[in-house]
Amino acid sequence: MAGSGPHFLVFANEKGGTGKSTTAGHAAVALAAQGRKVAALDLDTRQRTLGRYLDNRAASIQRLQVVLPMPVYETFDPGRGETLDAVIARLSADAEMLVIDTPGRDDAYAREAMARADTLVTPINDSFVDLDLIGEVDPETYRVRRPSFYAELVWNSRTQRAKSHGASVDWVVLRNRMQYVEAHNMRRVGAALGELSRRVGFRVIPGLGERVIYRELFPKGLTLLDLHQIGGASIAHVAARQELREMIAGFALPDAEPSLAPLRAAAGG
């Protein structure tokens, strides 16, 4: 990708509580662990979840005096007088991947980031509450009635990018917390997503489980790839690490190694 600018990996969902920022943070670190030059940008000036997570990681690196994969990162603040274009240009200067986390609400800067996406990731919890963001479902048949406003927004962003850059956008819907959903409901959600994906044009991949582990790692800014820095790592940690590896592989990013050998080497296993 040399000379063509970074690949934009944008995490967007107008609904909060879907694990969007957690997923974005782990993805940014995992890609850095592959040896890529990664930059990360948090557009949620109020919550700053991604920015605070990476602040915590930088502090852990300093405190423990260890070398860990670390992306370059910033939190965008329009109050500083710098445009989003200028911030993106600065972060893009030496980056192979630019990971952008958007606010969990409709936002002008989020829309601008979506219009730049090469890979657009929409995390959802595996429920009809979250599915409603993408499409309206019939309460009797559980068939999809129509795409939602958000699906139309994504469609317009993809159309805009195709016109301005002549490039397609890979829209990925990430099913988080699948392990904790009743099986019959999970099948219904899966069937509705499958139907909607054919109509709207997105891929569906499994995401991260509802694990206390992810919340516990936040204060230190660690990921499951840092097991050698986590005292008392358990079988649950190893299983969660595999979820992360499979999620990164599912993004099907350019030049990614399907075997994720660099990830295993960086993770120490």
mmCIF file of C-alpha atoms in Angstrom:
data_model
loop_
_atom_site.group_PDB
_atom_site.id
_atom_site.type_symbol
_atom_site.label_atom_id
_atom_site.label_comp_id
_atom_site.label_asym_id
_atom_site.label_seq_id
_atom_site.Cartn_x
_atom_site.Cartn_y
_atom_site.Cartn_z
ATOM 1 C CA MET A 1 0.000 0.000 0.000
ATOM 2 C CA ALA A 2 3.010 2.273 -0.176
ATOM 3 C CA GLY A 3 2.258 5.561 -1.838
ATOM 4 C CA SER A 4 -1.514 5.073 -1.835
ATOM 5 C CA GLY A 5 -2.233 6.234 1.713
ATOM 6 C CA PRO A 6 -3.454 4.134 4.614
ATOM 7 C CA HIS A 7 -6.333 1.704 4.616
ATOM 8 C CA PHE A 8 -9.181 3.326 6.562
ATOM 9 C CA LEU A 9 -10.755 0.913 9.064
ATOM 10 C CA VAL A 10 -13.738 2.799 10.495
ATOM 11 C CA PHE A 11 -15.880 1.596 13.408
ATOM 12 C CA ALA A 12 -19.321 3.182 13.348
ATOM 13 C CA ASN A 13 -22.669 2.574 15.008
ATOM 14 C CA GLU A 14 -25.207 5.190 16.080
ATOM 15 C CA LYS A 15 -26.218 3.008 19.044
ATOM 16 C CA GLY A 16 -24.013 2.922 22.129
ATOM 17 C CA GLY A 17 -23.145 -0.121 24.202
ATOM 18 C CA THR A 18 -22.250 -2.424 21.324
ATOM 19 C CA GLY A 19 -18.564 -2.854 22.170
ATOM 20 C CA LYS A 20 -17.533 -0.531 19.346
ATOM 21 C CA SER A 21 -14.673 1.241 21.122
ATOM 22 C CA THR A 22 -13.437 -1.974 22.760
ATOM 23 C CA THR A 23 -13.357 -3.628 19.360
ATOM 24 C CA ALA A 24 -11.610 -0.657 17.746
ATOM 25 C CA GLY A 25 -8.941 -0.535 20.442
ATOM 26 C CA HIS A 26 -8.173 -4.236 20.312
ATOM 27 C CA ALA A 27 -8.110 -4.112 16.504
ATOM 28 C CA ALA A 28 -5.638 -1.204 16.465
ATOM 29 C CA VAL A 29 -3.262 -3.009 18.823
ATOM 30 C CA ALA A 30 -3.652 -6.352 17.043
ATOM 31 C CA LEU A 31 -2.778 -4.772 13.695
ATOM 32 C CA ALA A 32 0.257 -3.085 15.258
ATOM 33 C CA ALA A 33 1.250 -6.513 16.603
ATOM 34 C CA GLN A 34 1.321 -7.750 13.007
ATOM 35 C CA GLY A 35 4.144 -5.288 12.366
ATOM 36 C CA ARG A 36 1.946 -2.794 10.533
ATOM 37 C CA LYS A 37 2.289 0.962 10.915
ATOM 38 C CA VAL A 38 -0.997 1.782 12.624
ATOM 39 C CA ALA A 39 -2.552 5.108 13.561
ATOM 40 C CA ALA A 40 -5.747 5.424 15.594
ATOM 41 C CA LEU A 41 -8.163 8.332 15.825
ATOM 42 C CA ASP A 42 -10.922 8.742 18.418
ATOM 43 C CA LEU A 43 -13.719 11.010 17.173
ATOM 44 C CA ASP A 44 -15.761 10.804 20.379
ATOM 45 C CA THR A 45 -14.475 13.893 22.146
ATOM 46 C CA ARG A 46 -16.882 13.442 25.070
ATOM 47 C CA GLN A 47 -16.434 9.751 25.912
ATOM 48 C CA ARG A 48 -12.845 9.354 24.634
ATOM 49 C CA THR A 49 -12.986 5.593 25.264
ATOM 50 C CA LEU A 50 -10.453 4.651 22.584
ATOM 51 C CA GLY A 51 -8.191 7.560 23.477
ATOM 52 C CA ARG A 52 -8.276 6.737 27.203
ATOM 53 C CA TYR A 53 -7.642 3.062 26.508
ATOM 54 C CA LEU A 54 -4.502 3.911 24.526
ATOM 55 C CA ASP A 55 -3.476 6.461 27.183
ATOM 56 C CA ASN A 56 -3.663 3.603 29.695
ATOM 57 C CA ARG A 57 -1.580 1.393 27.413
ATOM 58 C CA ALA A 58 1.093 4.061 27.022
ATOM 59 C CA ALA A 59 1.177 4.467 30.808
ATOM 60 C CA SER A 60 1.564 0.690 31.288
ATOM 61 C CA ILE A 61 4.448 0.587 28.823
ATOM 62 C CA GLN A 62 6.160 3.358 30.769
ATOM 63 C CA ARG A 63 5.403 1.873 34.195
ATOM 64 C CA LEU A 64 6.408 -1.701 33.344
ATOM 65 C CA GLN A 65 9.316 -0.665 31.120
ATOM 66 C CA VAL A 66 8.268 -3.154 28.439
ATOM 67 C CA VAL A 67 7.950 -3.009 24.668
ATOM 68 C CA LEU A 68 4.373 -3.611 23.499
ATOM 69 C CA PRO A 69 2.755 -3.044 20.093
ATOM 70 C CA MET A 70 1.452 0.513 20.138
ATOM 71 C CA PRO A 71 -0.296 2.582 17.470
ATOM 72 C CA VAL A 72 0.186 6.310 17.081
ATOM 73 C CA TYR A 73 -3.071 7.902 18.222
ATOM 74 C CA GLU A 74 -5.012 11.110 18.790
ATOM 75 C CA THR A 75 -8.430 12.165 20.028
ATOM 76 C CA PHE A 76 -10.033 14.708 17.724
ATOM 77 C CA ASP A 77 -11.165 17.942 19.361
ATOM 78 C CA PRO A 78 -12.798 20.486 17.033
ATOM 79 C CA GLY A 79 -12.339 23.085 19.773
ATOM 80 C CA ARG A 80 -8.613 23.181 19.036
ATOM 81 C CA GLY A 81 -9.293 24.819 15.695
ATOM 82 C CA GLU A 82 -7.793 22.048 13.569
ATOM 83 C CA THR A 83 -9.974 20.474 10.911
ATOM 84 C CA LEU A 84 -10.637 16.749 10.757
ATOM 85 C CA ASP A 85 -8.982 16.707 7.320
ATOM 86 C CA ALA A 86 -5.796 18.131 8.826
ATOM 87 C CA VAL A 87 -5.712 15.603 11.674
ATOM 88 C CA ILE A 88 -6.304 12.700 9.291
ATOM 89 C CA ALA A 89 -3.608 13.981 6.934
ATOM 90 C CA ARG A 90 -1.091 14.159 9.784
ATOM 91 C CA LEU A 91 -1.903 10.664 11.080
ATOM 92 C CA SER A 92 -1.899 9.246 7.559
ATOM 93 C CA ALA A 93 1.569 10.510 6.709
ATOM 94 C CA ASP A 94 3.370 7.402 7.930
ATOM 95 C CA ALA A 95 0.531 4.934 8.480
ATOM 96 C CA GLU A 96 -0.414 1.743 6.706
ATOM 97 C CA MET A 97 -3.683 1.420 8.638
ATOM 98 C CA LEU A 98 -5.810 4.192 10.122
ATOM 99 C CA VAL A 99 -8.320 2.935 12.689
ATOM 100 C CA ILE A 100 -11.104 5.433 13.422
ATOM 101 C CA ASP A 101 -13.597 5.080 16.286
ATOM 102 C CA THR A 102 -16.719 7.218 15.882
ATOM 103 C CA PRO A 103 -19.265 8.364 18.514
ATOM 104 C CA GLY A 104 -22.280 6.201 19.280
ATOM 105 C CA ARG A 105 -24.642 8.789 17.834
ATOM 106 C CA ASP A 106 -25.363 10.580 14.588
ATOM 107 C CA ASP A 107 -22.521 13.031 14.165
ATOM 108 C CA ALA A 108 -21.182 15.120 11.274
ATOM 109 C CA TYR A 109 -17.591 14.000 11.858
ATOM 110 C CA ALA A 110 -18.687 10.356 12.055
ATOM 111 C CA ARG A 111 -20.379 10.732 8.683
ATOM 112 C CA GLU A 112 -17.208 12.236 7.249
ATOM 113 C CA ALA A 113 -15.170 9.296 8.558
ATOM 114 C CA MET A 114 -17.679 6.805 7.134
ATOM 115 C CA ALA A 115 -17.348 8.451 3.735
ATOM 116 C CA ARG A 116 -13.581 7.760 3.877
ATOM 117 C CA ALA A 117 -13.860 4.126 4.982
ATOM 118 C CA ASP A 118 -12.262 1.328 3.008
ATOM 119 C CA THR A 119 -13.562 -1.150 5.576
ATOM 120 C CA LEU A 120 -16.585 -0.037 7.598
ATOM 121 C CA VAL A 121 -17.271 -2.082 10.741
ATOM 122 C CA THR A 122 -20.641 -1.888 12.494
ATOM 123 C CA PRO A 123 -20.585 -3.848 15.765
ATOM 124 C CA ILE A 124 -23.959 -4.960 17.117
ATOM 125 C CA ASN A 125 -25.046 -6.988 20.103
ATOM 126 C CA ASP A 126 -26.757 -10.156 18.938
ATOM 127 C CA SER A 127 -30.307 -8.940 19.546
ATOM 128 C CA PHE A 128 -33.262 -7.532 17.658
ATOM 129 C CA VAL A 129 -32.805 -4.284 19.594
ATOM 130 C CA ASP A 130 -29.490 -3.721 17.864
ATOM 131 C CA LEU A 131 -30.606 -5.236 14.566
ATOM 132 C CA ASP A 132 -33.267 -2.524 14.422
ATOM 133 C CA LEU A 133 -30.440 -0.068 13.738
ATOM 134 C CA ILE A 134 -29.886 -1.732 10.368
ATOM 135 C CA GLY A 135 -33.335 -3.014 9.405
ATOM 136 C CA GLU A 136 -36.940 -3.169 10.572
ATOM 137 C CA VAL A 137 -38.103 -6.703 11.405
ATOM 138 C CA ASP A 138 -41.704 -7.990 11.271
ATOM 139 C CA PRO A 139 -42.801 -8.938 14.831
ATOM 140 C CA GLU A 140 -44.682 -12.052 13.663
ATOM 141 C CA THR A 141 -42.480 -13.559 10.982
ATOM 142 C CA TYR A 142 -39.111 -12.024 11.982
ATOM 143 C CA ARG A 143 -38.562 -11.251 8.320
ATOM 144 C CA VAL A 144 -36.928 -7.965 7.396
ATOM 145 C CA ARG A 145 -39.477 -5.371 6.309
ATOM 146 C CA ARG A 146 -37.109 -2.660 5.141
ATOM 147 C CA PRO A 147 -33.604 -1.282 5.701
ATOM 148 C CA SER A 148 -33.285 1.390 8.382
ATOM 149 C CA PHE A 149 -32.194 4.997 8.171
ATOM 150 C CA TYR A 150 -28.688 3.953 9.234
ATOM 151 C CA ALA A 151 -28.462 1.383 6.428
ATOM 152 C CA GLU A 152 -29.460 4.109 3.992
ATOM 153 C CA LEU A 153 -26.821 6.397 5.511
ATOM 154 C CA VAL A 154 -24.160 3.751 4.940
ATOM 155 C CA TRP A 155 -25.409 3.202 1.405
ATOM 156 C CA ASN A 156 -25.108 6.926 0.691
ATOM 157 C CA SER A 157 -21.589 7.004 2.186
ATOM 158 C CA ARG A 158 -20.537 4.084 0.020
ATOM 159 C CA THR A 159 -22.028 5.722 -3.069
ATOM 160 C CA GLN A 160 -20.246 8.983 -2.259
ATOM 161 C CA ARG A 161 -16.907 7.193 -1.881
ATOM 162 C CA ALA A 162 -17.390 5.309 -5.122
ATOM 163 C CA LYS A 163 -18.034 8.571 -6.967
ATOM 164 C CA SER A 164 -15.176 10.523 -5.375
ATOM 165 C CA HIS A 165 -12.508 7.808 -5.233
ATOM 166 C CA GLY A 166 -13.755 5.104 -7.581
ATOM 167 C CA ALA A 167 -13.337 2.658 -4.699
ATOM 168 C CA SER A 168 -15.701 0.175 -3.107
ATOM 169 C CA VAL A 169 -16.366 -0.049 0.634
ATOM 170 C CA ASP A 170 -16.374 -3.366 2.468
ATOM 171 C CA TRP A 171 -19.175 -3.100 5.053
ATOM 172 C CA VAL A 172 -18.760 -5.613 7.888
ATOM 173 C CA VAL A 173 -21.415 -6.204 10.546
ATOM 174 C CA LEU A 174 -19.782 -7.618 13.657
ATOM 175 C CA ARG A 175 -21.912 -9.875 15.887
ATOM 176 C CA ASN A 176 -20.671 -9.281 19.431
ATOM 177 C CA ARG A 177 -21.677 -11.257 22.544
ATOM 178 C CA MET A 178 -23.069 -14.203 20.550
ATOM 179 C CA GLN A 179 -22.115 -16.786 23.173
ATOM 180 C CA TYR A 180 -24.551 -15.366 25.702
ATOM 181 C CA VAL A 181 -27.683 -15.336 23.549
ATOM 182 C CA GLU A 182 -30.403 -18.005 23.668
ATOM 183 C CA ALA A 183 -29.896 -20.331 20.696
ATOM 184 C CA HIS A 184 -33.358 -19.895 19.114
ATOM 185 C CA ASN A 185 -33.091 -16.099 19.247
ATOM 186 C CA MET A 186 -29.536 -16.276 17.869
ATOM 187 C CA ARG A 187 -30.786 -18.244 14.843
ATOM 188 C CA ARG A 188 -33.581 -15.730 14.242
ATOM 189 C CA VAL A 189 -31.165 -12.803 14.410
ATOM 190 C CA GLY A 190 -28.783 -14.675 12.131
ATOM 191 C CA ALA A 191 -31.522 -15.365 9.585
ATOM 192 C CA ALA A 192 -32.636 -11.716 9.607
ATOM 193 C CA LEU A 193 -29.053 -10.528 9.210
ATOM 194 C CA GLY A 194 -28.517 -12.939 6.331
ATOM 195 C CA GLU A 195 -31.602 -11.657 4.537
ATOM 196 C CA LEU A 196 -30.682 -8.032 5.158
ATOM 197 C CA SER A 197 -27.061 -8.535 4.091
ATOM 198 C CA ARG A 198 -28.238 -9.696 0.667
ATOM 199 C CA ARG A 199 -30.499 -6.679 0.277
ATOM 200 C CA VAL A 200 -28.140 -3.999 1.599
ATOM 201 C CA GLY A 201 -24.726 -5.507 0.895
ATOM 202 C CA PHE A 202 -22.674 -6.250 3.988
ATOM 203 C CA ARG A 203 -20.703 -9.190 5.384
ATOM 204 C CA VAL A 204 -21.383 -10.701 8.796
ATOM 205 C CA ILE A 205 -18.564 -11.978 11.015
ATOM 206 C CA PRO A 206 -18.341 -13.016 14.686
ATOM 207 C CA GLY A 207 -16.898 -10.472 17.091
ATOM 208 C CA LEU A 208 -15.935 -10.451 20.756
ATOM 209 C CA GLY A 209 -17.800 -12.209 23.543
ATOM 210 C CA GLU A 210 -19.306 -10.596 26.612
ATOM 211 C CA ARG A 211 -16.334 -11.196 28.841
ATOM 212 C CA VAL A 212 -15.353 -9.480 32.066
ATOM 213 C CA ILE A 213 -11.785 -9.836 30.782
ATOM 214 C CA TYR A 214 -12.140 -6.949 28.328
ATOM 215 C CA ARG A 215 -13.379 -4.585 31.030
ATOM 216 C CA GLU A 216 -10.631 -5.670 33.420
ATOM 217 C CA LEU A 217 -7.931 -4.962 30.838
ATOM 218 C CA PHE A 218 -9.102 -1.399 30.138
ATOM 219 C CA PRO A 219 -7.344 0.361 33.089
ATOM 220 C CA LYS A 220 -4.000 -1.050 31.935
ATOM 221 C CA GLY A 221 -4.708 -0.676 28.219
ATOM 222 C CA LEU A 222 -3.789 -4.305 27.623
ATOM 223 C CA THR A 223 -5.203 -6.781 25.122
ATOM 224 C CA LEU A 224 -5.368 -10.556 24.998
ATOM 225 C CA LEU A 225 -2.249 -10.434 22.834
ATOM 226 C CA ASP A 226 -0.338 -9.280 25.928
ATOM 227 C CA LEU A 227 -0.841 -12.509 27.883
ATOM 228 C CA HIS A 228 2.803 -12.524 28.915
ATOM 229 C CA GLN A 229 2.085 -9.277 30.804
ATOM 230 C CA ILE A 230 -1.124 -10.571 32.427
ATOM 231 C CA GLY A 231 -0.513 -12.419 35.664
ATOM 232 C CA GLY A 232 -2.625 -15.522 36.223
ATOM 233 C CA ALA A 233 -3.871 -15.860 32.645
ATOM 234 C CA SER A 234 -6.579 -18.513 32.433
ATOM 235 C CA ILE A 235 -8.255 -20.704 29.820
ATOM 236 C CA ALA A 236 -10.818 -17.915 29.413
ATOM 237 C CA HIS A 237 -8.013 -15.517 28.455
ATOM 238 C CA VAL A 238 -6.739 -17.944 25.825
ATOM 239 C CA ALA A 239 -10.260 -18.428 24.404
ATOM 240 C CA ALA A 240 -10.771 -14.672 24.252
ATOM 241 C CA ARG A 241 -7.429 -14.252 22.482
ATOM 242 C CA GLN A 242 -8.613 -16.676 19.815
ATOM 243 C CA GLU A 243 -11.812 -14.608 19.377
ATOM 244 C CA LEU A 244 -9.652 -11.576 18.731
ATOM 245 C CA ARG A 245 -7.489 -13.397 16.184
ATOM 246 C CA GLU A 246 -10.545 -14.671 14.327
ATOM 247 C CA MET A 247 -12.127 -11.227 14.299
ATOM 248 C CA ILE A 248 -9.015 -9.635 12.770
ATOM 249 C CA ALA A 249 -8.857 -12.397 10.146
ATOM 250 C CA GLY A 250 -12.553 -11.804 9.397
ATOM 251 C CA PHE A 251 -11.884 -8.186 8.456
ATOM 252 C CA ALA A 252 -9.949 -9.549 5.436
ATOM 253 C CA LEU A 253 -7.726 -6.491 5.328
ATOM 254 C CA PRO A 254 -5.220 -6.046 2.496
ATOM 255 C CA ASP A 255 -1.941 -7.945 2.837
ATOM 256 C CA ALA A 256 -3.095 -9.645 6.039
ATOM 257 C CA GLU A 257 -1.686 -13.102 6.599
ATOM 258 C CA PRO A 258 -4.556 -15.598 6.966
ATOM 259 C CA SER A 259 -2.549 -17.616 9.462
ATOM 260 C CA LEU A 260 -1.934 -14.554 11.636
ATOM 261 C CA ALA A 261 1.551 -15.871 12.362
ATOM 262 C CA PRO A 262 2.846 -12.396 13.312
ATOM 263 C CA LEU A 263 0.057 -12.112 15.875
ATOM 264 C CA ARG A 264 0.984 -15.431 17.442
ATOM 265 C CA ALA A 265 4.642 -14.491 17.576
ATOM 266 C CA ALA A 266 3.890 -11.118 19.150
ATOM 267 C CA ALA A 267 1.479 -12.713 21.618
ATOM 268 C CA GLY A 268 3.979 -15.333 22.682
ATOM 269 C CA GLY A 269 1.925 -18.317 21.562
#
